[in-house]
Short mmCIF file of C-alpha atoms in Angstrom, two decimals:
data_model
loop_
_atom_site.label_atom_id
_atom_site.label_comp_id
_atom_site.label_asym_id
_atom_site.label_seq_id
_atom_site.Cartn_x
_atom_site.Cartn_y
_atom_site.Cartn_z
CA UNK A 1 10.91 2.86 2.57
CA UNK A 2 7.83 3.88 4.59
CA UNK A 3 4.64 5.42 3.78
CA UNK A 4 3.39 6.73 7.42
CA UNK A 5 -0.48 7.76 7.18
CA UNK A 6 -1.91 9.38 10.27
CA UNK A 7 -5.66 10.19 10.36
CA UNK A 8 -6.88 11.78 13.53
CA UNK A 9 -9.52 13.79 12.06
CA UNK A 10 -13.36 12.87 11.96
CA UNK A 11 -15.07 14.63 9.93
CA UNK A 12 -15.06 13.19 6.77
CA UNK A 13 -14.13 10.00 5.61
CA UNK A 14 -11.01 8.67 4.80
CA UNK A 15 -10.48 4.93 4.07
CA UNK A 16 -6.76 4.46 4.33
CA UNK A 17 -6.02 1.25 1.98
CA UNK A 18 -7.05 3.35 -0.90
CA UNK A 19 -5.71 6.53 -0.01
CA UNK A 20 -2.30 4.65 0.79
CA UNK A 21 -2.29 2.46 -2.30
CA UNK A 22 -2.55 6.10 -4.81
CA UNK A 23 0.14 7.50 -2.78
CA UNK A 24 2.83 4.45 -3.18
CA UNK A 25 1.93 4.49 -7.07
CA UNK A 26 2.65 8.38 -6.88
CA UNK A 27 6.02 7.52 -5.35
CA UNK A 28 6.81 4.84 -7.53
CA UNK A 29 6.08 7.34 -10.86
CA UNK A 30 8.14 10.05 -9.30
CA UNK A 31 10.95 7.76 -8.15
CA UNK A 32 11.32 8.19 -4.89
CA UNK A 33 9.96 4.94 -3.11
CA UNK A 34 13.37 4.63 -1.49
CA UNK A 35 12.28 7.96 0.72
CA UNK A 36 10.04 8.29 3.54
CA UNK A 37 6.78 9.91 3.41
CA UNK A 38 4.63 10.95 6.20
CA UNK A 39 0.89 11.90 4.98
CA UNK A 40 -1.68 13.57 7.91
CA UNK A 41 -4.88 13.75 7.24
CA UNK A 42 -6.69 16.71 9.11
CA UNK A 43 -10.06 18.34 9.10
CA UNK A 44 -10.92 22.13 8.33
CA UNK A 45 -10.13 23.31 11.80
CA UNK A 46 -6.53 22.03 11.97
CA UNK A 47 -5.62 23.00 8.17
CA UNK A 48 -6.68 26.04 9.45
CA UNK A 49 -4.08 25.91 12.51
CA UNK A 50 -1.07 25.05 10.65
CA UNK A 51 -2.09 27.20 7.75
CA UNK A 52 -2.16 29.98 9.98
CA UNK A 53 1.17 28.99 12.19
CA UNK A 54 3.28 28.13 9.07
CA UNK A 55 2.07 30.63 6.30
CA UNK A 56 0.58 33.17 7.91
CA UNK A 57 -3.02 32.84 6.21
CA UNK A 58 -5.93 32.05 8.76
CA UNK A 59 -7.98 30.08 6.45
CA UNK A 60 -8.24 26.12 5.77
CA UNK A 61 -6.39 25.03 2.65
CA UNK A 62 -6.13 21.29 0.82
CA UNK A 63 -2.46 20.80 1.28
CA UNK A 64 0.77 22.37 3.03
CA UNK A 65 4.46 20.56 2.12
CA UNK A 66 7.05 19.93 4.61
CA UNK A 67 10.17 18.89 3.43
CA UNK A 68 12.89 17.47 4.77
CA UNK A 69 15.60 18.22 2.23
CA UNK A 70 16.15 22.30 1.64
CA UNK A 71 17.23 23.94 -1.32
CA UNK A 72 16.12 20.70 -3.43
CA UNK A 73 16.13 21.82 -7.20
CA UNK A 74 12.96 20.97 -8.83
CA UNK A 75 13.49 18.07 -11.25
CA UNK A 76 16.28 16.75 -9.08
CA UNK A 77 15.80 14.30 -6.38
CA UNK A 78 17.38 15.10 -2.98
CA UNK A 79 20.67 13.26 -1.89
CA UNK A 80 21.10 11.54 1.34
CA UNK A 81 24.25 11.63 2.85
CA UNK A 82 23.01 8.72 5.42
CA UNK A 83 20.57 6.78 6.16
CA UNK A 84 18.68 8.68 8.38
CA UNK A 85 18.77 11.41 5.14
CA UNK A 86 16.29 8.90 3.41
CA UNK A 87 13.33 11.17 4.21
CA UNK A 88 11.34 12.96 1.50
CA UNK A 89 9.12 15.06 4.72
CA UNK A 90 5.67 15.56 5.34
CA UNK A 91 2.38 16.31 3.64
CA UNK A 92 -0.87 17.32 5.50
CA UNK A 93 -4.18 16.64 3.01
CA UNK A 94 -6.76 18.81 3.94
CA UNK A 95 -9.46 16.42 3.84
CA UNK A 96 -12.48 18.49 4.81
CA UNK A 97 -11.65 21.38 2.36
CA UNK A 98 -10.96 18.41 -0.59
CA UNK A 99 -13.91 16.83 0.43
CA UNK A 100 -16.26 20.15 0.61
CA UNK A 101 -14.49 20.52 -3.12
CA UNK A 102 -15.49 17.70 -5.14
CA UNK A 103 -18.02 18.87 -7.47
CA UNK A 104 -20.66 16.70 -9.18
CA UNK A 105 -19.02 13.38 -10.13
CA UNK A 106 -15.77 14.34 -9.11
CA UNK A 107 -14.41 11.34 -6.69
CA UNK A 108 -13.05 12.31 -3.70
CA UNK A 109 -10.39 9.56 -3.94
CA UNK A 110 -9.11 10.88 -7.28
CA UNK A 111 -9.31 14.58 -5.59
CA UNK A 112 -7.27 13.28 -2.88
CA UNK A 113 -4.42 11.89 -5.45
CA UNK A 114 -3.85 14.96 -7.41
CA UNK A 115 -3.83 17.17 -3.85
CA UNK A 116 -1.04 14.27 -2.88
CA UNK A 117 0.77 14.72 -5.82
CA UNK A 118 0.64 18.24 -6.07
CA UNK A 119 2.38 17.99 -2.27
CA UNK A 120 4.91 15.67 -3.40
CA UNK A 121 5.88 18.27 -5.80
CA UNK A 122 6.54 20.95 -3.85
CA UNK A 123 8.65 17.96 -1.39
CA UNK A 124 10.77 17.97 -4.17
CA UNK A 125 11.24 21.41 -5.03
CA UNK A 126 8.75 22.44 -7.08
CA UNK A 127 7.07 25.86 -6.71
CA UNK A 128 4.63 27.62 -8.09
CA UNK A 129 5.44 31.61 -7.08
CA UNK A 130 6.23 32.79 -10.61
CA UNK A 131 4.95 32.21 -13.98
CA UNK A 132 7.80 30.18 -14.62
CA UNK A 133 8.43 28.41 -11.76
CA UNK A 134 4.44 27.41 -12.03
CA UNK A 135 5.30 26.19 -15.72
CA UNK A 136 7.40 23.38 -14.76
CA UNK A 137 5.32 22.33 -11.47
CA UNK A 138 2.42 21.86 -13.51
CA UNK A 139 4.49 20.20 -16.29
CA UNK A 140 6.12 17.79 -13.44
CA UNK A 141 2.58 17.29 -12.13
CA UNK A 142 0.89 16.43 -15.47
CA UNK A 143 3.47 14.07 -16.53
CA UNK A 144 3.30 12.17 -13.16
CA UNK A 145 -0.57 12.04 -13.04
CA UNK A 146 -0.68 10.95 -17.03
CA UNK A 147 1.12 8.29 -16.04
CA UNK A 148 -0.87 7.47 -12.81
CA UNK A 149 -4.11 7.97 -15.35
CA UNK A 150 -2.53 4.95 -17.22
CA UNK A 151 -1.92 2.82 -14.61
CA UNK A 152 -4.97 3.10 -12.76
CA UNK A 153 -7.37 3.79 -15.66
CA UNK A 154 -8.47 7.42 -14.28
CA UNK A 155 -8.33 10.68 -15.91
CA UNK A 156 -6.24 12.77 -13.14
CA UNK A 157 -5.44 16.61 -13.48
CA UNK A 158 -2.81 19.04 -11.91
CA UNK A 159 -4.03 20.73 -9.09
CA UNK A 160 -1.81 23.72 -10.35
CA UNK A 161 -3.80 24.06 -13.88
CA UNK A 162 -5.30 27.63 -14.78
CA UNK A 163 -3.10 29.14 -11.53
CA UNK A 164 -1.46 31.56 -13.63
#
């Protein structure tokens, strides 16, 4: 299904052919290519915004999760009872705070990925509020970027490492 990538933020940059070719590999390791996806890309200032509207924190942060599905066990993909159902939800990249981030030789691209896929994650149900439930996010997440690594030659780690 369909990938929708909105960027209406200028302050860094964000080329969208490869951000949007890392993101259809992510769905295609994780399975769930027959879902749409939207992906916003927004700047400091509007991370900020939602951050503080949906979570309560008034700071910027590099991603916030959406989902469409609720009550989606992690591990298990959700099930659409129609077509319109066919909806994984939305992820919004902080781009600025990724970008501000990248240390040294770190790529921004690659930074970008691992933030997607750690948003995908949490789309389908993964959490990371407990030791445990942290355990088998980054698990999930490693297994999908080791695989991403191999496709695309890179050497990609969970955003989630060293959280607990």
């Amino acid at each position: 299904m369909s990938l929708v990538l909105r960027v209406p933020q200028r302050a860094v940059p964000v080329r969208r052919a490869p951000l949007r070719s890392r993101v259809e590999l992510l769905r295609a390791v994780l399975g769930v290519r027959d879902f749409d996806l939207g992906l916003l890309c927004v700047d400091n200032e509007g991370m900020q915004r939602l951050n503080r509207a949906y979570r309560g924190d008034d700071r910027p942060t590099d991603v916030l999760s959406f989902p469409f599905h609720e009550n989606v066990k992690a591990g298990e993909l959700p099930r659409p009872r129609s077509r319109d159902d066919y909806n994984l939800g939305d992820i919004v990249l902080g781009v600025e705070y990724v970008f501000q981030r990248c240390r040294g030789d770190a790529d921004y691209y690659d930074a970008l990925t691992v933030t997607a896929a750690h948003g995908l994650c949490h789309l389908l149900g993964f959490t990371h509020s407990t030791e445990a439930e942290w355990r088998k996010m980054y698990q999930k997440e490693k297994q999908v970027l080791e695989e991403l690594s191999r496709l695309t030659g890179t050497r990609l780690q969970p955003l989630s490492r060293g959280l607990f």
